[in-house]
PDB file of C-alpha atoms and ligand atoms in Angstrom:
ATOM      1  CA  MET A 111     136.990  86.095 189.066  1.00  0.00           C
ATOM      2  CA  SER A 112     136.595  89.178 186.539  1.00  0.00           C
ATOM      3  CA  LEU A 113     137.064  87.884 182.344  1.00  0.00           C
ATOM      4  CA  ILE A 114     136.729  90.942 180.612  1.00  0.00           C
ATOM      5  CA  ALA A 115     135.239  90.118 177.328  1.00  0.00           C
ATOM      6  CA  ALA A 116     136.238  91.773 174.031  1.00  0.00           C
ATOM      7  CA  GLY A 117     134.369  95.466 173.615  1.00  0.00           C
ATOM      8  CA  GLU A 118     134.068  96.095 177.564  1.00  0.00           C
ATOM      9  CA  PRO A 119     135.037  99.217 179.399  1.00  0.00           C
ATOM     10  CA  ARG A 120     138.914  97.955 180.044  1.00  0.00           C
ATOM     11  CA  GLN A 121     141.225  99.193 183.045  1.00  0.00           C
ATOM     12  CA  LYS A 122     144.804  99.480 181.574  1.00  0.00           C
ATOM     13  CA  PHE A 123     146.671  96.190 181.843  1.00  0.00           C
ATOM     14  CA  THR A 124     150.031  97.141 184.090  1.00  0.00           C
ATOM     15  CA  ILE A 125     152.640  94.872 185.484  1.00  0.00           C
ATOM     16  CA  ALA A 126     150.774  94.873 188.284  1.00  0.00           C
ATOM     17  CA  SER A 127     147.975  93.588 186.892  1.00  0.00           C
ATOM     18  CA  LEU A 128     150.137  90.829 185.756  1.00  0.00           C
ATOM     19  CA  ARG A 129     150.502  89.973 189.456  1.00  0.00           C
ATOM     20  CA  GLU A 130     146.902  90.439 190.006  1.00  0.00           C
ATOM     21  CA  LYS A 131     146.345  88.037 187.304  1.00  0.00           C
ATOM     22  CA  LYS A 132     148.902  85.011 188.598  1.00  0.00           C
ATOM     23  CA  PHE A 133     147.574  85.262 192.030  1.00  0.00           C
ATOM     24  CA  HIS A 134     143.889  85.085 191.034  1.00  0.00           C
ATOM     25  CA  HIS A 135     145.000  82.290 188.612  1.00  0.00           C
ATOM     26  CA  GLN A 136     143.553  84.117 185.343  1.00  0.00           C
ATOM     27  CA  PRO A 137     145.059  83.196 182.440  1.00  0.00           C
ATOM     28  CA  ILE A 138     147.139  85.712 180.497  1.00  0.00           C
ATOM     29  CA  THR A 139     146.842  86.687 177.409  1.00  0.00           C
ATOM     30  CA  CYS A 140     149.566  87.444 174.962  1.00  0.00           C
ATOM     31  CA  LEU A 141     150.025  88.345 171.020  1.00  0.00           C
ATOM     32  CA  THR A 142     152.795  89.694 169.059  1.00  0.00           C
ATOM     33  CA  ALA A 143     151.785  92.660 166.256  1.00  0.00           C
ATOM     34  CA  TYR A 144     154.761  94.603 164.297  1.00  0.00           C
ATOM     35  CA  ASP A 145     152.268  97.848 163.362  1.00  0.00           C
ATOM     36  CA  TYR A 146     149.414  99.923 164.081  1.00  0.00           C
ATOM     37  CA  PRO A 147     146.457  97.702 162.155  1.00  0.00           C
ATOM     38  CA  SER A 148     147.510  94.648 163.894  1.00  0.00           C
ATOM     39  CA  ALA A 149     148.631  96.396 167.705  1.00  0.00           C
ATOM     40  CA  ARG A 150     145.075  98.110 167.775  1.00  0.00           C
ATOM     41  CA  LEU A 151     143.164  94.719 166.476  1.00  0.00           C
ATOM     42  CA  VAL A 152     145.083  92.799 169.570  1.00  0.00           C
ATOM     43  CA  ASP A 153     144.049  95.795 171.793  1.00  0.00           C
ATOM     44  CA  GLU A 154     141.054  95.942 171.126  1.00  0.00           C
ATOM     45  CA  ALA A 155     140.146  92.020 171.510  1.00  0.00           C
ATOM     46  CA  ALA A 156     140.921  92.871 175.122  1.00  0.00           C
ATOM     47  CA  VAL A 157     144.586  90.428 175.209  1.00  0.00           C
ATOM     48  CA  ASP A 158     146.463  91.786 177.766  1.00  0.00           C
ATOM     49  CA  MET A 159     150.027  92.168 176.177  1.00  0.00           C
ATOM     50  CA  VAL A 160     150.947  93.482 172.828  1.00  0.00           C
ATOM     51  CA  LEU A 161     154.687  92.245 172.223  1.00  0.00           C
ATOM     52  CA  VAL A 162     156.707  94.123 169.854  1.00  0.00           C
ATOM     53  CA  GLY A 163     158.332  90.599 168.995  1.00  0.00           C
ATOM     54  CA  ASP A 164     161.593  90.389 167.204  1.00  0.00           C
ATOM     55  CA  SER A 165     159.605  87.816 165.795  1.00  0.00           C
ATOM     56  CA  LEU A 166     160.208  90.520 163.607  1.00  0.00           C
ATOM     57  CA  ALA A 167     162.743  89.655 161.671  1.00  0.00           C
ATOM     58  CA  GLN A 168     160.697  86.418 160.160  1.00  0.00           C
ATOM     59  CA  ALA A 169     156.795  87.275 160.209  1.00  0.00           C
ATOM     60  CA  VAL A 170     157.537  90.640 158.477  1.00  0.00           C
ATOM     61  CA  LEU A 171     161.083  91.650 157.058  1.00  0.00           C
ATOM     62  CA  GLY A 172     161.437  88.154 155.927  1.00  0.00           C
ATOM     63  CA  HIS A 173     164.811  86.688 157.321  1.00  0.00           C
ATOM     64  CA  ASP A 174     165.725  83.317 158.535  1.00  0.00           C
ATOM     65  CA  ASN A 175     165.780  84.211 161.640  1.00  0.00           C
ATOM     66  CA  THR A 176     165.991  86.774 164.189  1.00  0.00           C
ATOM     67  CA  LEU A 177     169.514  87.318 164.494  1.00  0.00           C
ATOM     68  CA  SER A 178     169.821  90.455 161.835  1.00  0.00           C
ATOM     69  CA  VAL A 179     166.714  92.449 162.950  1.00  0.00           C
ATOM     70  CA  THR A 180     168.480  95.786 164.365  1.00  0.00           C
ATOM     71  CA  MET A 181     167.436  97.534 167.203  1.00  0.00           C
ATOM     72  CA  GLU A 182     166.488 100.955 164.473  1.00  0.00           C
ATOM     73  CA  GLU A 183     163.988  98.121 163.028  1.00  0.00           C
ATOM     74  CA  MET A 184     162.793  97.346 166.438  1.00  0.00           C
ATOM     75  CA  LEU A 185     162.112 100.608 167.445  1.00  0.00           C
ATOM     76  CA  HIS A 186     160.187 102.094 164.359  1.00  0.00           C
ATOM     77  CA  HIS A 187     157.951  99.107 164.402  1.00  0.00           C
ATOM     78  CA  THR A 188     157.528  99.858 168.280  1.00  0.00           C
ATOM     79  CA  ARG A 189     156.448 103.185 167.653  1.00  0.00           C
ATOM     80  CA  ALA A 190     154.011 102.104 165.200  1.00  0.00           C
ATOM     81  CA  ALA A 191     152.633  99.425 167.218  1.00  0.00           C
ATOM     82  CA  ARG A 192     152.161 101.811 170.055  1.00  0.00           C
ATOM     83  CA  ARG A 193     149.423 104.006 168.217  1.00  0.00           C
ATOM     84  CA  GLY A 194     147.620 101.351 168.173  1.00  0.00           C
ATOM     85  CA  VAL A 195     147.318 100.157 171.389  1.00  0.00           C
ATOM     86  CA  LYS A 196     145.689 102.252 174.640  1.00  0.00           C
ATOM     87  CA  HIS A 197     145.153  99.691 176.780  1.00  0.00           C
ATOM     88  CA  ALA A 198     147.106  96.152 176.544  1.00  0.00           C
ATOM     89  CA  LEU A 199     150.754  96.421 178.132  1.00  0.00           C
ATOM     90  CA  LEU A 200     153.057  97.514 175.686  1.00  0.00           C
ATOM     91  CA  VAL A 201     156.475  94.816 175.190  1.00  0.00           C
ATOM     92  CA  GLY A 202     159.422  95.869 172.855  1.00  0.00           C
ATOM     93  CA  ASP A 203     161.528  92.765 172.730  1.00  0.00           C
ATOM     94  CA  MET A 204     165.279  93.718 172.230  1.00  0.00           C
ATOM     95  CA  PRO A 205     167.151  92.652 169.277  1.00  0.00           C
ATOM     96  CA  PHE A 206     170.643  90.142 169.457  1.00  0.00           C
ATOM     97  CA  GLY A 207     173.224  92.034 169.975  1.00  0.00           C
ATOM     98  CA  SER A 208     172.099  95.152 171.752  1.00  0.00           C
ATOM     99  CA  TYR A 209     172.222  93.867 174.957  1.00  0.00           C
ATOM    100  CA  GLN A 210     174.659  90.990 175.080  1.00  0.00           C
ATOM    101  CA  VAL A 211     177.647  93.032 174.499  1.00  0.00           C
ATOM    102  CA  ASP A 212     177.847  95.813 176.882  1.00  0.00           C
ATOM    103  CA  ALA A 213     175.748  96.788 179.996  1.00  0.00           C
ATOM    104  CA  ALA A 214     175.657 100.664 180.174  1.00  0.00           C
ATOM    105  CA  GLU A 215     174.915 100.176 176.361  1.00  0.00           C
ATOM    106  CA  ALA A 216     171.656  97.712 176.979  1.00  0.00           C
ATOM    107  CA  VAL A 217     170.790 100.028 179.243  1.00  0.00           C
ATOM    108  CA  ARG A 218     170.633 103.088 176.681  1.00  0.00           C
ATOM    109  CA  ASN A 219     169.075 100.658 174.465  1.00  0.00           C
ATOM    110  CA  ALA A 220     166.497  99.464 176.353  1.00  0.00           C
ATOM    111  CA  ALA A 221     165.997 103.440 177.410  1.00  0.00           C
ATOM    112  CA  ARG A 222     165.270 103.782 174.147  1.00  0.00           C
ATOM    113  CA  PHE A 223     162.727 101.919 173.447  1.00  0.00           C
ATOM    114  CA  VAL A 224     160.594 103.454 176.093  1.00  0.00           C
ATOM    115  CA  LYS A 225     161.410 106.966 175.549  1.00  0.00           C
ATOM    116  CA  GLU A 226     161.363 106.392 171.541  1.00  0.00           C
ATOM    117  CA  ALA A 227     159.110 103.639 170.907  1.00  0.00           C
ATOM    118  CA  GLY A 228     156.698 103.368 174.261  1.00  0.00           C
ATOM    119  CA  ALA A 229     157.503 100.331 175.380  1.00  0.00           C
ATOM    120  CA  GLU A 230     155.850  99.457 178.794  1.00  0.00           C
ATOM    121  CA  VAL A 231     158.594  96.615 179.592  1.00  0.00           C
ATOM    122  CA  VAL A 232     161.795  95.448 177.121  1.00  0.00           C
ATOM    123  CA  LYS A 233     162.085  91.781 176.863  1.00  0.00           C
ATOM    124  CA  VAL A 234     165.524  90.218 176.680  1.00  0.00           C
ATOM    125  CA  GLU A 235     166.562  86.461 176.090  1.00  0.00           C
ATOM    126  CA  GLY A 236     168.318  84.239 178.737  1.00  0.00           C
ATOM    127  CA  GLY A 237     168.580  83.357 182.387  1.00  0.00           C
ATOM    128  CA  GLU A 238     170.689  83.257 185.333  1.00  0.00           C
ATOM    129  CA  LYS A 239     173.862  84.595 182.921  1.00  0.00           C
ATOM    130  CA  ARG A 240     171.118  87.844 182.694  1.00  0.00           C
ATOM    131  CA  ALA A 241     170.338  88.529 185.938  1.00  0.00           C
ATOM    132  CA  ASP A 242     172.735  91.293 186.956  1.00  0.00           C
ATOM    133  CA  LEU A 243     171.496  92.978 183.833  1.00  0.00           C
ATOM    134  CA  ILE A 244     168.775  93.023 184.268  1.00  0.00           C
ATOM    135  CA  ARG A 245     169.056  94.662 187.533  1.00  0.00           C
ATOM    136  CA  ARG A 246     171.034  97.216 186.035  1.00  0.00           C
ATOM    137  CA  ILE A 247     167.836  98.244 183.664  1.00  0.00           C
ATOM    138  CA  ILE A 248     165.756  97.490 186.481  1.00  0.00           C
ATOM    139  CA  ASP A 249     167.627 100.351 188.555  1.00  0.00           C
ATOM    140  CA  ALA A 250     167.333 102.498 185.283  1.00  0.00           C
ATOM    141  CA  GLU A 251     163.548 102.098 185.887  1.00  0.00           C
ATOM    142  CA  ILE A 252     162.678 100.156 183.358  1.00  0.00           C
ATOM    143  CA  PRO A 253     160.663  96.890 183.897  1.00  0.00           C
ATOM    144  CA  VAL A 254     161.896  93.935 182.220  1.00  0.00           C
ATOM    145  CA  ALA A 255     160.454  90.083 181.089  1.00  0.00           C
ATOM    146  CA  GLY A 256     162.583  87.831 180.708  1.00  0.00           C
ATOM    147  CA  HIS A 257     162.589  84.563 178.265  1.00  0.00           C
ATOM    148  CA  ILE A 258     163.999  81.065 178.786  1.00  0.00           C
ATOM    149  CA  GLY A 259     164.105  77.230 176.602  1.00  0.00           C
ATOM    150  CA  LEU A 260     164.091  78.032 173.486  1.00  0.00           C
ATOM    151  CA  THR A 261     165.717  81.403 173.088  1.00  0.00           C
ATOM    152  CA  PRO A 262     166.042  82.070 169.029  1.00  0.00           C
ATOM    153  CA  GLN A 263     168.700  84.573 169.239  1.00  0.00           C
ATOM    154  CA  SER A 264     170.666  81.547 170.626  1.00  0.00           C
ATOM    155  CA  VAL A 265     170.092  79.905 167.824  1.00  0.00           C
ATOM    156  CA  ASN A 266     173.988  78.754 166.401  1.00  0.00           C
ATOM    157  CA  VAL A 267     174.583  77.677 170.163  1.00  0.00           C
ATOM    158  CA  MET A 268     171.331  75.772 170.226  1.00  0.00           C
ATOM    159  CA  GLY A 269     172.676  74.226 166.943  1.00  0.00           C
ATOM    160  CA  GLY A 270     168.640  74.559 165.606  1.00  0.00           C
ATOM    161  CA  TYR A 271     165.418  75.347 167.027  1.00  0.00           C
ATOM    162  CA  LYS A 272     165.572  72.214 169.535  1.00  0.00           C
ATOM    163  CA  VAL A 273     163.390  71.839 172.916  1.00  0.00           C
ATOM    164  CA  GLN A 274     165.166  72.860 175.925  1.00  0.00           C
ATOM    165  CA  GLY A 275     164.704  71.106 179.123  1.00  0.00           C
ATOM    166  CA  LYS A 276     164.434  67.410 178.450  1.00  0.00           C
ATOM    167  CA  SER A 277     167.381  66.018 180.259  1.00  0.00           C
ATOM    168  CA  LEU A 278     167.320  66.269 184.079  1.00  0.00           C
ATOM    169  CA  SER A 279     170.681  68.549 184.091  1.00  0.00           C
ATOM    170  CA  GLY A 280     168.682  70.510 181.642  1.00  0.00           C
ATOM    171  CA  VAL A 281     165.301  70.738 183.561  1.00  0.00           C
ATOM    172  CA  GLU A 282     168.095  71.874 186.576  1.00  0.00           C
ATOM    173  CA  GLN A 283     169.492  74.296 184.355  1.00  0.00           C
ATOM    174  CA  LEU A 284     165.708  75.787 183.349  1.00  0.00           C
ATOM    175  CA  MET A 285     165.149  76.009 187.337  1.00  0.00           C
ATOM    176  CA  ARG A 286     167.695  77.654 188.145  1.00  0.00           C
ATOM    177  CA  ASP A 287     167.184  80.577 185.336  1.00  0.00           C
ATOM    178  CA  ALA A 288     163.766  80.852 186.483  1.00  0.00           C
ATOM    179  CA  THR A 289     165.177  81.622 189.694  1.00  0.00           C
ATOM    180  CA  ALA A 290     167.445  84.015 188.651  1.00  0.00           C
ATOM    181  CA  LEU A 291     164.690  85.717 187.091  1.00  0.00           C
ATOM    182  CA  ASP A 292     162.543  85.742 189.235  1.00  0.00           C
ATOM    183  CA  ARG A 293     164.737  87.074 191.906  1.00  0.00           C
ATOM    184  CA  ALA A 294     166.052  89.838 189.254  1.00  0.00           C
ATOM    185  CA  GLY A 295     162.781  91.759 189.918  1.00  0.00           C
ATOM    186  CA  VAL A 296     161.533  90.899 186.424  1.00  0.00           C
ATOM    187  CA  ALA A 297     157.766  91.483 185.212  1.00  0.00           C
ATOM    188  CA  PHE A 298     157.078  88.005 183.426  1.00  0.00           C
ATOM    189  CA  ILE A 299     159.307  84.858 182.058  1.00  0.00           C
ATOM    190  CA  VAL A 300     158.245  83.502 178.845  1.00  0.00           C
ATOM    191  CA  LEU A 301     158.954  79.851 178.518  1.00  0.00           C
ATOM    192  CA  GLU A 302     159.805  79.394 175.348  1.00  0.00           C
ATOM    193  CA  GLY A 303     159.858  75.359 173.605  1.00  0.00           C
ATOM    194  CA  ILE A 304     160.348  73.149 176.810  1.00  0.00           C
ATOM    195  CA  PRO A 305     158.749  70.111 178.251  1.00  0.00           C
ATOM    196  CA  ARG A 306     154.856  70.749 179.972  1.00  0.00           C
ATOM    197  CA  GLU A 307     156.420  69.034 183.284  1.00  0.00           C
ATOM    198  CA  VAL A 308     159.243  71.869 183.747  1.00  0.00           C
ATOM    199  CA  ALA A 309     156.828  74.463 182.351  1.00  0.00           C
ATOM    200  CA  ALA A 310     154.269  73.669 185.106  1.00  0.00           C
ATOM    201  CA  LEU A 311     156.819  72.532 187.926  1.00  0.00           C
ATOM    202  CA  ILE A 312     159.073  76.611 186.893  1.00  0.00           C
ATOM    203  CA  THR A 313     155.085  77.804 187.185  1.00  0.00           C
ATOM    204  CA  ALA A 314     154.577  76.952 190.684  1.00  0.00           C
ATOM    205  CA  GLU A 315     157.916  77.389 191.881  1.00  0.00           C
ATOM    206  CA  VAL A 316     158.246  81.858 191.080  1.00  0.00           C
ATOM    207  CA  GLN A 317     156.078  84.584 192.515  1.00  0.00           C
ATOM    208  CA  THR A 318     156.394  85.560 188.289  1.00  0.00           C
ATOM    209  CA  PRO A 319     153.960  85.329 185.808  1.00  0.00           C
ATOM    210  CA  THR A 320     155.012  82.417 183.540  1.00  0.00           C
ATOM    211  CA  ILE A 321     153.733  83.146 179.626  1.00  0.00           C
ATOM    212  CA  GLY A 322     154.745  80.358 177.431  1.00  0.00           C
ATOM    213  CA  ILE A 323     154.960  79.518 173.672  1.00  0.00           C
ATOM    214  CA  GLY A 324     155.272  75.604 173.203  1.00  0.00           C
ATOM    215  CA  ALA A 325     155.594  75.463 177.012  1.00  0.00           C
ATOM    216  CA  GLY A 326     152.109  73.375 177.094  1.00  0.00           C
ATOM    217  CA  PRO A 327     148.773  74.906 179.109  1.00  0.00           C
ATOM    218  CA  ASP A 328     149.970  75.008 183.154  1.00  0.00           C
ATOM    219  CA  CYS A 329     151.413  78.360 182.356  1.00  0.00           C
ATOM    220  CA  ASP A 330     149.727  81.458 183.689  1.00  0.00           C
ATOM    221  CA  GLY A 331     149.285  82.626 180.686  1.00  0.00           C
ATOM    222  CA  GLN A 332     150.161  82.040 177.200  1.00  0.00           C
ATOM    223  CA  VAL A 333     151.956  84.109 173.826  1.00  0.00           C
ATOM    224  CA  LEU A 334     151.406  83.275 170.304  1.00  0.00           C
ATOM    225  CA  VAL A 335     153.216  85.315 166.961  1.00  0.00           C
ATOM    226  CA  ILE A 336     150.470  86.570 165.348  1.00  0.00           C
ATOM    227  CA  HIS A 337     151.398  85.872 161.656  1.00  0.00           C
ATOM    228  CA  ASP A 338     151.189  82.254 163.178  1.00  0.00           C
ATOM    229  CA  VAL A 339     147.566  81.934 164.605  1.00  0.00           C
ATOM    230  CA  LEU A 340     146.716  83.984 161.046  1.00  0.00           C
ATOM    231  CA  ASN A 341     147.834  81.702 158.799  1.00  0.00           C
ATOM    232  CA  LEU A 342     150.281  84.365 157.255  1.00  0.00           C
ATOM    233  CA  THR A 343     153.251  82.559 156.772  1.00  0.00           C
ATOM    234  CA  PHE A 344     154.860  80.370 154.437  1.00  0.00           C
ATOM    235  CA  GLY A 345     156.358  77.129 155.997  1.00  0.00           C
ATOM    236  CA  PRO A 346     155.458  74.771 158.402  1.00  0.00           C
ATOM    237  CA  PRO A 347     153.944  75.411 161.617  1.00  0.00           C
ATOM    238  CA  ALA A 348     155.772  74.541 164.833  1.00  0.00           C
ATOM    239  CA  LYS A 349     154.078  71.536 167.024  1.00  0.00           C
ATOM    240  CA  PHE A 350     152.331  73.818 169.301  1.00  0.00           C
ATOM    241  CA  VAL A 351     150.842  76.506 167.020  1.00  0.00           C
ATOM    242  CA  HIS A 352     147.363  76.845 166.589  1.00  0.00           C
ATOM    243  CA  ARG A 353     145.780  78.475 163.685  1.00  0.00           C
ATOM    244  CA  TYR A 354     142.662  80.717 164.824  1.00  0.00           C
ATOM    245  CA  GLY A 355     142.465  82.448 160.971  1.00  0.00           C
ATOM    246  CA  ASP A 356     143.702  82.299 157.248  1.00  0.00           C
ATOM    247  CA  MET A 357     144.606  85.198 156.644  1.00  0.00           C
ATOM    248  CA  LYS A 358     146.601  83.888 153.906  1.00  0.00           C
ATOM    249  CA  ALA A 359     143.931  82.420 151.948  1.00  0.00           C
ATOM    250  CA  LEU A 360     141.242  85.908 152.709  1.00  0.00           C
ATOM    251  CA  ILE A 361     144.572  88.030 151.173  1.00  0.00           C
ATOM    252  CA  ALA A 362     145.222  85.643 148.288  1.00  0.00           C
ATOM    253  CA  ASN A 363     141.472  85.374 147.365  1.00  0.00           C
ATOM    254  CA  ALA A 364     141.018  89.266 147.189  1.00  0.00           C
ATOM    255  CA  ILE A 365     144.609  90.097 145.461  1.00  0.00           C
ATOM    256  CA  GLN A 366     143.249  87.260 142.801  1.00  0.00           C
ATOM    257  CA  ALA A 367     139.533  89.248 142.778  1.00  0.00           C
ATOM    258  CA  PHE A 368     141.158  92.378 142.094  1.00  0.00           C
ATOM    259  CA  ARG A 369     143.730  91.101 139.423  1.00  0.00           C
ATOM    260  CA  ASP A 370     140.712  89.766 137.648  1.00  0.00           C
ATOM    261  CA  ASP A 371     138.365  91.946 137.744  1.00  0.00           C
ATOM    262  CA  VAL A 372     140.963  94.668 136.182  1.00  0.00           C
ATOM    263  CA  ALA A 373     141.966  92.205 133.900  1.00  0.00           C
ATOM    264  CA  GLY A 374     138.413  91.590 132.755  1.00  0.00           C
ATOM    265  CA  ARG A 375     137.510  95.605 133.158  1.00  0.00           C
ATOM    266  CA  ARG A 376     134.799  95.206 136.139  1.00  0.00           C
ATOM    267  CA  TYR A 377     137.067  97.509 138.025  1.00  0.00           C
ATOM    268  CA  PRO A 378     136.051 100.151 138.851  1.00  0.00           C
ATOM    269  CA  THR A 379     132.882 100.697 137.849  1.00  0.00           C
ATOM    270  CA  ASP A 380     130.965 103.804 136.915  1.00  0.00           C
ATOM    271  CA  GLU A 381     129.596 104.333 140.437  1.00  0.00           C
ATOM    272  CA  GLU A 382     132.958 103.868 141.931  1.00  0.00           C
ATOM    273  CA  SER A 383     134.120 106.511 139.588  1.00  0.00           C
ATOM    274  CA  TYR A 384     134.367 110.743 140.132  1.00  0.00           C
ATOM    275  CA  HIS A 385     132.359 112.787 137.800  1.00  0.00           C
ATOM    276  CA  LEU A 386     132.978 115.840 137.013  1.00  0.00           C
ATOM    277  CA  PRO A 387     130.059 118.881 138.237  1.00  0.00           C
ATOM    278  CA  LYS A 388     127.322 119.598 135.375  1.00  0.00           C
ATOM    279  CA  GLU A 389     128.045 122.678 134.578  1.00  0.00           C
ATOM    280  CA  THR A 390     131.881 121.830 133.866  1.00  0.00           C
ATOM    281  CA  ARG A 391     130.566 118.837 132.043  1.00  0.00           C
ATOM    282  CA  THR A 392     128.353 121.152 129.604  1.00  0.00           C
ATOM    283  CA  ALA A 393     130.849 123.482 129.017  1.00  0.00           C
ATOM    284  CA  LEU A 394     133.384 120.664 128.640  1.00  0.00           C
ATOM    285  CA  GLU A 395     131.159 119.762 126.197  1.00  0.00           C
ATOM    286  CA  THR A 396     131.100 122.419 124.059  1.00  0.00           C
ATOM    287  CA  VAL A 397     134.750 122.923 123.890  1.00  0.00           C
ATOM    288  CA  LEU A 398     135.053 119.424 122.608  1.00  0.00           C
ATOM    289  CA  GLU A 399     131.952 119.848 120.438  1.00  0.00           C
ATOM    290  CA  ARG A 400     133.846 123.151 118.485  1.00  0.00           C
ATOM    291  CA  LYS A 401     137.337 121.240 118.439  1.00  0.00           C
ATOM    292  CA  GLN A 402     136.208 118.654 116.634  1.00  0.00           C
ATOM    293  CA  ALA A 403     133.856 121.348 113.953  1.00  0.00           C
ATOM    294  CA  MET A 404     137.176 122.875 113.327  1.00  0.00           C
ATOM    295  CA  ARG A 405     138.448 120.086 112.305  1.00  0.00           C
ATOM    296  CA  ARG A 406     136.363 119.268 109.587  1.00  0.00           C
TER     297      ARG A 406
HETATM  298  O1  KIV B 169     159.840  87.538 168.965  1.00  0.00           O
HETATM  299  C1  KIV B 169     159.052  86.784 169.338  1.00  0.00           C
HETATM  300  O2  KIV B 169     158.013  87.269 168.823  1.00  0.00           O
HETATM  301  C2  KIV B 169     158.820  85.781 171.097  1.00  0.00           C
HETATM  302  C3  KIV B 169     157.903  85.605 171.063  1.00  0.00           C
HETATM  303  C4  KIV B 169     158.036  84.247 170.848  1.00  0.00           C
HETATM  304  C5  KIV B 169     157.882  85.569 173.190  1.00  0.00           C
HETATM  305  O3  KIV B 169     159.651  86.174 171.981  1.00  0.00           O
END
């Protein structure tokens, strides 16, 4: 087993690495990132995949859901993340409306993620009903990731963010969705908001690596939204969210300290200021003295 520690030399993570990791039962790691510094930090921590998720809408742009984020916004942030990623696999999330309407437009939009933003994989939500579209995108030489279960772009159809696959018919539908994506040849399948038992069944059934979020520990890998991991969100966290740091407190304390220092005239200090060269300073003092003498 070759688990790579952060800081060690690392090979580029590819879609072939995903299958290899599943085969060797090595957990696959993925975090979202939406800009250069966070993507760079995630990459340098040896996380396998960076997902520029459409959760950009809530995490960064302050929207209530993912529905309003545009292709241009997704491309803009994917480009920024691209500059920070060297080894991880960069995945771009296709936003709502960019692939549901027309297959030719979907392929064009997927190609924009690759060509204009440097994504290596694009992710679309939906199972069985997306299989033909996914084949068309893959035919255009673009790797695709699937996403089933609680699919946030279907929030209005689901009637809220609800755990999916709790009934027998729900489990059967999820199995059909996973199998359809597996057959279509996706690079990985995100399993979001489904019972642990169902995620375990799917993971055992399909050849494709499964990446869970709110789907329990038996998936082939795990993904979280980086703002959840860092406590940089403003609402109550979902049950599955694990806070690994408290950026909100760190940022709030730093901002408060800056404000207090400026208000109390403790910032900037003389050491934090630029100074005139000695000769200029002497010359300036002479000019000022002359001016003052003339005023007397
Ligand atoms: O947009 C996103 O962040 C996602 C993950 C939750 C998988 O799709």
